[in-house]
PDB file of C-alpha atoms in Angstrom:
ATOM      1  CA  LYS A  54      24.217  -1.038  -7.209  1.00  0.00           C
ATOM      2  CA  ALA A  55      24.366   2.434  -8.563  1.00  0.00           C
ATOM      3  CA  GLY A  56      21.184   4.036  -9.994  1.00  0.00           C
ATOM      4  CA  VAL A  57      20.604   5.948 -13.234  1.00  0.00           C
ATOM      5  CA  THR A  58      22.792   9.046 -13.107  1.00  0.00           C
ATOM      6  CA  GLN A  59      22.058  12.261 -14.962  1.00  0.00           C
ATOM      7  CA  THR A  60      24.313  15.324 -15.465  1.00  0.00           C
ATOM      8  CA  PRO A  61      24.184  18.056 -15.032  1.00  0.00           C
ATOM      9  CA  ARG A  62      21.246  18.447 -12.553  1.00  0.00           C
ATOM     10  CA  TYR A  63      20.721  21.984 -13.250  1.00  0.00           C
ATOM     11  CA  LEU A  64      21.261  24.141 -16.418  1.00  0.00           C
ATOM     12  CA  ILE A  65      20.562  27.647 -17.356  1.00  0.00           C
ATOM     13  CA  LYS A  66      20.942  28.595 -21.112  1.00  0.00           C
ATOM     14  CA  THR A  67      20.018  31.184 -23.470  1.00  0.00           C
ATOM     15  CA  ARG A  68      17.414  31.048 -26.367  1.00  0.00           C
ATOM     16  CA  GLY A  69      19.222  29.910 -29.614  1.00  0.00           C
ATOM     17  CA  GLN A  70      21.988  27.936 -27.793  1.00  0.00           C
ATOM     18  CA  GLN A  71      22.175  24.224 -27.816  1.00  0.00           C
ATOM     19  CA  VAL A  72      22.478  21.771 -24.911  1.00  0.00           C
ATOM     20  CA  THR A  73      23.839  18.232 -24.311  1.00  0.00           C
ATOM     21  CA  LEU A  74      22.250  16.136 -21.407  1.00  0.00           C
ATOM     22  CA  SER A  75      24.042  12.873 -20.282  1.00  0.00           C
ATOM     23  CA  CYS A  76      22.572   9.717 -18.821  1.00  0.00           C
ATOM     24  CA  SER A  77      24.509   6.753 -17.283  1.00  0.00           C
ATOM     25  CA  PRO A  78      22.116   3.778 -17.034  1.00  0.00           C
ATOM     26  CA  ILE A  79      22.103   1.126 -14.183  1.00  0.00           C
ATOM     27  CA  SER A  80      24.718  -1.529 -15.176  1.00  0.00           C
ATOM     28  CA  GLY A  81      23.600  -4.025 -17.351  1.00  0.00           C
ATOM     29  CA  HIS A  82      20.592  -2.179 -18.360  1.00  0.00           C
ATOM     30  CA  ARG A  83      20.430  -1.637 -22.307  1.00  0.00           C
ATOM     31  CA  SER A  84      17.389   0.301 -22.954  1.00  0.00           C
ATOM     32  CA  VAL A  85      17.523   3.883 -22.235  1.00  0.00           C
ATOM     33  CA  SER A  86      14.554   6.283 -22.681  1.00  0.00           C
ATOM     34  CA  TRP A  87      14.228  10.094 -22.363  1.00  0.00           C
ATOM     35  CA  TYR A  88      11.120  12.259 -21.130  1.00  0.00           C
ATOM     36  CA  GLN A  89      10.525  15.678 -20.965  1.00  0.00           C
ATOM     37  CA  GLN A  90       8.471  16.778 -17.834  1.00  0.00           C
ATOM     38  CA  THR A  91       6.546  20.052 -17.327  1.00  0.00           C
ATOM     39  CA  PRO A  92       3.710  20.892 -15.028  1.00  0.00           C
ATOM     40  CA  GLY A  93       0.883  21.102 -17.714  1.00  0.00           C
ATOM     41  CA  GLN A  94       1.918  18.200 -19.821  1.00  0.00           C
ATOM     42  CA  GLY A  95       3.261  15.530 -17.362  1.00  0.00           C
ATOM     43  CA  LEU A  96       5.987  13.067 -19.024  1.00  0.00           C
ATOM     44  CA  GLN A  97       6.121  13.356 -22.545  1.00  0.00           C
ATOM     45  CA  PHE A  98       7.988  10.614 -24.465  1.00  0.00           C
ATOM     46  CA  LEU A  99      11.115  11.784 -26.363  1.00  0.00           C
ATOM     47  CA  PHE A 100      12.804   8.675 -27.601  1.00  0.00           C
ATOM     48  CA  GLU A 101      14.154   5.495 -26.540  1.00  0.00           C
ATOM     49  CA  TYR A 102      17.325   3.677 -27.470  1.00  0.00           C
ATOM     50  CA  PHE A 103      18.396  -0.028 -27.232  1.00  0.00           C
ATOM     51  CA  SER A 104      21.780  -1.483 -28.199  1.00  0.00           C
ATOM     52  CA  GLU A 105      22.725   1.832 -29.760  1.00  0.00           C
ATOM     53  CA  THR A 106      19.747   2.067 -32.013  1.00  0.00           C
ATOM     54  CA  GLN A 107      16.869   4.369 -31.568  1.00  0.00           C
ATOM     55  CA  ARG A 108      13.786   2.138 -31.232  1.00  0.00           C
ATOM     56  CA  ASN A 109      10.984   4.688 -30.730  1.00  0.00           C
ATOM     57  CA  LYS A 110      10.691   8.552 -31.062  1.00  0.00           C
ATOM     58  CA  GLY A 111       7.918  10.826 -29.538  1.00  0.00           C
ATOM     59  CA  ASN A 112       6.236  13.764 -31.197  1.00  0.00           C
ATOM     60  CA  PHE A 113       8.981  16.287 -30.839  1.00  0.00           C
ATOM     61  CA  PRO A 114      10.624  18.274 -33.309  1.00  0.00           C
ATOM     62  CA  GLY A 115      13.994  17.554 -34.865  1.00  0.00           C
ATOM     63  CA  ARG A 116      15.938  19.870 -32.527  1.00  0.00           C
ATOM     64  CA  PHE A 117      15.476  17.085 -30.093  1.00  0.00           C
ATOM     65  CA  SER A 118      18.173  14.241 -30.958  1.00  0.00           C
ATOM     66  CA  GLY A 119      19.909  11.629 -28.997  1.00  0.00           C
ATOM     67  CA  ARG A 120      22.306   8.769 -29.135  1.00  0.00           C
ATOM     68  CA  GLN A 121      23.469   5.833 -27.271  1.00  0.00           C
ATOM     69  CA  PHE A 122      27.076   4.513 -26.844  1.00  0.00           C
ATOM     70  CA  SER A 123      28.241   1.008 -26.784  1.00  0.00           C
ATOM     71  CA  ASN A 124      28.484   1.110 -22.754  1.00  0.00           C
ATOM     72  CA  SER A 125      24.822   2.008 -22.951  1.00  0.00           C
ATOM     73  CA  ARG A 126      25.366   5.646 -21.909  1.00  0.00           C
ATOM     74  CA  SER A 127      23.251   7.854 -23.521  1.00  0.00           C
ATOM     75  CA  GLU A 128      23.020  11.861 -24.690  1.00  0.00           C
ATOM     76  CA  MET A 129      20.453  13.903 -25.899  1.00  0.00           C
ATOM     77  CA  ASN A 130      20.884  17.176 -27.593  1.00  0.00           C
ATOM     78  CA  VAL A 131      18.613  20.184 -28.041  1.00  0.00           C
ATOM     79  CA  SER A 132      19.551  22.770 -30.534  1.00  0.00           C
ATOM     80  CA  THR A 133      18.319  26.294 -31.045  1.00  0.00           C
ATOM     81  CA  LEU A 134      16.804  26.400 -27.713  1.00  0.00           C
ATOM     82  CA  GLU A 135      13.369  27.910 -26.938  1.00  0.00           C
ATOM     83  CA  LEU A 136      11.765  29.307 -23.798  1.00  0.00           C
ATOM     84  CA  GLY A 137       9.408  26.496 -24.070  1.00  0.00           C
ATOM     85  CA  ASP A 138      12.021  23.975 -23.658  1.00  0.00           C
ATOM     86  CA  SER A 139      12.262  24.731 -20.033  1.00  0.00           C
ATOM     87  CA  ALA A 140      11.478  21.586 -18.203  1.00  0.00           C
ATOM     88  CA  LEU A 141      12.786  18.622 -16.278  1.00  0.00           C
ATOM     89  CA  TYR A 142      14.386  16.027 -18.717  1.00  0.00           C
ATOM     90  CA  LEU A 143      14.393  12.608 -17.239  1.00  0.00           C
ATOM     91  CA  CYS A 144      16.405   9.635 -18.259  1.00  0.00           C
ATOM     92  CA  ALA A 145      15.129   5.974 -17.487  1.00  0.00           C
ATOM     93  CA  SER A 146      16.776   2.624 -17.870  1.00  0.00           C
ATOM     94  CA  SER A 147      15.537  -0.727 -18.289  1.00  0.00           C
ATOM     95  CA  LEU A 148      16.923  -4.234 -18.434  1.00  0.00           C
ATOM     96  CA  ARG A 149      14.985  -4.912 -21.651  1.00  0.00           C
ATOM     97  CA  GLN A 150      12.206  -3.488 -23.386  1.00  0.00           C
ATOM     98  CA  GLY A 151       8.926  -3.803 -21.512  1.00  0.00           C
ATOM     99  CA  ALA A 152      10.445  -4.176 -18.303  1.00  0.00           C
ATOM    100  CA  GLU A 153      10.115  -1.512 -15.468  1.00  0.00           C
ATOM    101  CA  ALA A 154      12.024   1.552 -15.788  1.00  0.00           C
ATOM    102  CA  PHE A 155      14.313   3.068 -13.364  1.00  0.00           C
ATOM    103  CA  PHE A 156      14.600   6.873 -13.517  1.00  0.00           C
ATOM    104  CA  GLY A 157      17.445   9.230 -12.604  1.00  0.00           C
ATOM    105  CA  GLN A 158      16.865  12.540 -10.751  1.00  0.00           C
ATOM    106  CA  GLY A 159      16.494  14.302 -13.880  1.00  0.00           C
ATOM    107  CA  THR A 160      18.360  17.652 -15.358  1.00  0.00           C
ATOM    108  CA  ARG A 161      16.418  20.844 -14.676  1.00  0.00           C
ATOM    109  CA  LEU A 162      16.806  22.965 -17.875  1.00  0.00           C
ATOM    110  CA  THR A 163      16.051  26.720 -17.791  1.00  0.00           C
ATOM    111  CA  VAL A 164      15.991  28.683 -21.002  1.00  0.00           C
ATOM    112  CA  VAL A 165      16.029  32.332 -20.706  1.00  0.00           C
TER     113      VAL A 165
ATOM    114  CA  GLU B 242      -3.858   7.129 -30.291  1.00  0.00           C
ATOM    115  CA  ASP B 243      -3.063   5.473 -27.100  1.00  0.00           C
ATOM    116  CA  GLN B 244      -4.511   7.701 -24.065  1.00  0.00           C
ATOM    117  CA  VAL B 245      -4.052   7.260 -20.194  1.00  0.00           C
ATOM    118  CA  THR B 246      -6.306   9.206 -17.851  1.00  0.00           C
ATOM    119  CA  GLN B 247      -5.726   9.444 -14.248  1.00  0.00           C
ATOM    120  CA  SER B 248      -8.124  10.796 -11.550  1.00  0.00           C
ATOM    121  CA  PRO B 249      -8.619  12.537  -9.391  1.00  0.00           C
ATOM    122  CA  GLU B 250      -5.933  15.150 -10.444  1.00  0.00           C
ATOM    123  CA  ALA B 251      -5.357  15.786  -6.789  1.00  0.00           C
ATOM    124  CA  LEU B 252      -6.569  14.235  -3.523  1.00  0.00           C
ATOM    125  CA  ARG B 253      -6.269  15.193   0.085  1.00  0.00           C
ATOM    126  CA  LEU B 254      -6.504  12.516   2.758  1.00  0.00           C
ATOM    127  CA  GLN B 255      -6.381  12.551   6.437  1.00  0.00           C
ATOM    128  CA  GLU B 256      -3.897  10.059   7.898  1.00  0.00           C
ATOM    129  CA  GLY B 257      -5.484   6.830   8.152  1.00  0.00           C
ATOM    130  CA  GLU B 258      -8.189   7.610   5.615  1.00  0.00           C
ATOM    131  CA  SER B 259      -8.236   4.952   2.832  1.00  0.00           C
ATOM    132  CA  SER B 260      -8.886   5.755  -0.780  1.00  0.00           C
ATOM    133  CA  SER B 261      -8.254   4.736  -4.479  1.00  0.00           C
ATOM    134  CA  LEU B 262      -6.477   6.441  -7.318  1.00  0.00           C
ATOM    135  CA  ASN B 263      -7.756   5.583 -10.788  1.00  0.00           C
ATOM    136  CA  CYS B 264      -5.974   4.980 -14.156  1.00  0.00           C
ATOM    137  CA  SER B 265      -8.065   4.504 -17.271  1.00  0.00           C
ATOM    138  CA  TYR B 266      -6.520   3.618 -20.583  1.00  0.00           C
ATOM    139  CA  THR B 267      -7.401   3.308 -24.216  1.00  0.00           C
ATOM    140  CA  VAL B 268      -4.909   1.376 -26.030  1.00  0.00           C
ATOM    141  CA  SER B 269      -4.452  -1.399 -28.386  1.00  0.00           C
ATOM    142  CA  GLY B 270      -2.683  -4.332 -27.283  1.00  0.00           C
ATOM    143  CA  LEU B 271      -1.703  -3.713 -23.716  1.00  0.00           C
ATOM    144  CA  ARG B 272       1.488  -5.311 -22.780  1.00  0.00           C
ATOM    145  CA  GLY B 273       1.882  -3.796 -19.131  1.00  0.00           C
ATOM    146  CA  LEU B 274       0.669  -1.289 -17.021  1.00  0.00           C
ATOM    147  CA  PHE B 275       3.186   0.450 -14.569  1.00  0.00           C
ATOM    148  CA  TRP B 276       2.538   2.483 -11.382  1.00  0.00           C
ATOM    149  CA  TYR B 277       5.296   4.932 -10.069  1.00  0.00           C
ATOM    150  CA  ARG B 278       5.564   7.397  -7.335  1.00  0.00           C
ATOM    151  CA  GLN B 279       7.275  10.800  -7.689  1.00  0.00           C
ATOM    152  CA  ASP B 280       8.370  13.016  -4.943  1.00  0.00           C
ATOM    153  CA  PRO B 281       8.837  16.807  -5.804  1.00  0.00           C
ATOM    154  CA  GLY B 282      12.150  17.484  -7.623  1.00  0.00           C
ATOM    155  CA  LYS B 283      13.024  13.970  -8.201  1.00  0.00           C
ATOM    156  CA  GLY B 284      12.603  11.226 -10.801  1.00  0.00           C
ATOM    157  CA  PRO B 285       9.601   8.593 -10.592  1.00  0.00           C
ATOM    158  CA  GLU B 286      10.155   5.575  -8.495  1.00  0.00           C
ATOM    159  CA  PHE B 287       8.879   2.283  -9.771  1.00  0.00           C
ATOM    160  CA  LEU B 288       6.194   0.726  -7.732  1.00  0.00           C
ATOM    161  CA  PHE B 289       4.270  -2.116  -9.527  1.00  0.00           C
ATOM    162  CA  THR B 290       4.048  -3.685 -12.993  1.00  0.00           C
ATOM    163  CA  LEU B 291       0.602  -5.412 -14.072  1.00  0.00           C
ATOM    164  CA  TYR B 292       0.324  -7.570 -17.197  1.00  0.00           C
ATOM    165  CA  SER B 293      -3.120  -9.108 -17.135  1.00  0.00           C
ATOM    166  CA  ALA B 294      -6.786  -8.256 -16.084  1.00  0.00           C
ATOM    167  CA  GLY B 295      -7.372  -9.757 -12.633  1.00  0.00           C
ATOM    168  CA  GLU B 296      -3.874  -9.285 -11.461  1.00  0.00           C
ATOM    169  CA  GLU B 297      -3.091  -7.729  -7.985  1.00  0.00           C
ATOM    170  CA  LYS B 298       0.102  -6.574  -6.287  1.00  0.00           C
ATOM    171  CA  GLU B 299       0.787  -5.229  -2.916  1.00  0.00           C
ATOM    172  CA  LYS B 300       3.527  -3.463  -1.207  1.00  0.00           C
ATOM    173  CA  GLU B 301       2.954  -1.931   2.226  1.00  0.00           C
ATOM    174  CA  ARG B 302       0.006   0.122   2.310  1.00  0.00           C
ATOM    175  CA  LEU B 303      -0.212   0.119  -1.467  1.00  0.00           C
ATOM    176  CA  LYS B 304      -2.286  -2.371  -3.594  1.00  0.00           C
ATOM    177  CA  ALA B 305      -2.514  -2.044  -7.373  1.00  0.00           C
ATOM    178  CA  THR B 306      -5.286  -3.802  -9.440  1.00  0.00           C
ATOM    179  CA  LEU B 307      -5.944  -4.172 -12.902  1.00  0.00           C
ATOM    180  CA  THR B 308      -9.130  -4.720 -15.224  1.00  0.00           C
ATOM    181  CA  LYS B 309      -9.422  -4.775 -18.906  1.00  0.00           C
ATOM    182  CA  LYS B 310      -9.835  -0.827 -19.020  1.00  0.00           C
ATOM    183  CA  GLU B 311      -8.513   0.641 -15.844  1.00  0.00           C
ATOM    184  CA  SER B 312      -6.222   0.147 -12.982  1.00  0.00           C
ATOM    185  CA  PHE B 313      -6.615   1.248  -9.164  1.00  0.00           C
ATOM    186  CA  LEU B 314      -4.059   2.104  -6.853  1.00  0.00           C
ATOM    187  CA  HIS B 315      -5.655   1.209  -3.347  1.00  0.00           C
ATOM    188  CA  ILE B 316      -3.972   3.026  -0.297  1.00  0.00           C
ATOM    189  CA  THR B 317      -4.781   1.733   2.939  1.00  0.00           C
ATOM    190  CA  ALA B 318      -4.514   3.790   6.095  1.00  0.00           C
ATOM    191  CA  PRO B 319      -2.029   6.326   4.588  1.00  0.00           C
ATOM    192  CA  LYS B 320       0.565   8.189   6.313  1.00  0.00           C
ATOM    193  CA  PRO B 321       2.098  11.693   5.512  1.00  0.00           C
ATOM    194  CA  GLU B 322       5.006  10.094   4.028  1.00  0.00           C
ATOM    195  CA  ASP B 323       2.944   8.687   1.210  1.00  0.00           C
ATOM    196  CA  SER B 324       2.439  12.000   0.069  1.00  0.00           C
ATOM    197  CA  ALA B 325       3.637  12.214  -3.588  1.00  0.00           C
ATOM    198  CA  THR B 326       2.474  12.239  -7.306  1.00  0.00           C
ATOM    199  CA  TYR B 327       1.297   8.731  -8.510  1.00  0.00           C
ATOM    200  CA  LEU B 328       1.864   8.028 -12.038  1.00  0.00           C
ATOM    201  CA  CYS B 329       0.350   5.392 -14.236  1.00  0.00           C
ATOM    202  CA  ALA B 330       2.029   4.406 -17.460  1.00  0.00           C
ATOM    203  CA  VAL B 331       1.013   1.861 -20.073  1.00  0.00           C
ATOM    204  CA  GLN B 332       3.070  -0.052 -22.690  1.00  0.00           C
ATOM    205  CA  ALA B 333       0.979  -0.949 -25.893  1.00  0.00           C
ATOM    206  CA  GLY B 334       0.902  -0.524 -29.378  1.00  0.00           C
ATOM    207  CA  VAL B 335       3.760   0.169 -31.834  1.00  0.00           C
ATOM    208  CA  GLY B 336       5.893   3.347 -31.695  1.00  0.00           C
ATOM    209  CA  SER B 337       7.563   5.121 -34.680  1.00  0.00           C
ATOM    210  CA  GLY B 338      10.404   2.540 -34.576  1.00  0.00           C
ATOM    211  CA  GLY B 339       8.123  -0.320 -34.578  1.00  0.00           C
ATOM    212  CA  TYR B 340       8.436  -1.132 -31.155  1.00  0.00           C
ATOM    213  CA  GLN B 341       6.179  -0.886 -28.226  1.00  0.00           C
ATOM    214  CA  LYS B 342       5.933   2.499 -26.633  1.00  0.00           C
ATOM    215  CA  VAL B 343       5.126   3.874 -23.260  1.00  0.00           C
ATOM    216  CA  THR B 344       2.399   6.295 -22.233  1.00  0.00           C
ATOM    217  CA  PHE B 345       2.212   8.287 -19.066  1.00  0.00           C
ATOM    218  CA  GLY B 346      -0.749   9.570 -17.476  1.00  0.00           C
ATOM    219  CA  ILE B 347      -0.429  13.257 -15.797  1.00  0.00           C
ATOM    220  CA  GLY B 348      -0.696  11.587 -12.431  1.00  0.00           C
ATOM    221  CA  THR B 349      -2.568  12.062  -9.104  1.00  0.00           C
ATOM    222  CA  LYS B 350      -0.956  14.366  -6.546  1.00  0.00           C
ATOM    223  CA  LEU B 351      -1.841  12.937  -3.126  1.00  0.00           C
ATOM    224  CA  GLN B 352      -1.283  14.828   0.169  1.00  0.00           C
ATOM    225  CA  VAL B 353      -1.910  13.073   3.422  1.00  0.00           C
ATOM    226  CA  ILE B 354      -2.506  15.345   6.298  1.00  0.00           C
ATOM    227  CA  PRO B 355      -1.598  14.343  10.045  1.00  0.00           C
TER     228      PRO B 355
END
């Protein structure tokens, strides 16, 4: 059974640009969550989608947005990149809300 | 606001030296507590879910327990391959969308020396 797939694995962007990250959940999983991980802050919750609807949102500015498609694949977008957005972005899928989450390898974003 | 605190931040053990990691939480309406293991450069790997006080789960050298205010991850006779960061997360309360949210602790970085 294939795991959670995130693309791309690594990304270097310039300040002010925008970026789109992709996540393909485990087959049959309908819940997808996104997290930002930095050395000082740990995993910070960005948002959660279930059946194409955003169910929860963390305390991040509006520059961070996401969506989920009918096949449960999800994307997150960050506009007007700042140096502080450099981080490992992790996607996790669950069979349902409240169940254990399975994480992808993450996308390492570096903003220069 | 939900809070999850893990201690210690870092732990160095000799191979075979048993110890425990702590995860204390302050949440309203705990629905589940999760333990994950994360290796450098990788996403967290699910270990256990605990739902109610008194519950225990085991997997190889790891045993997780839960009380009303904290959880422990006991590591018995650790090996170097157990070196990783161990993350605790709780599902509780209600997020902005009206559904329960998950809050992670910072993690405990475990190093097991041969």
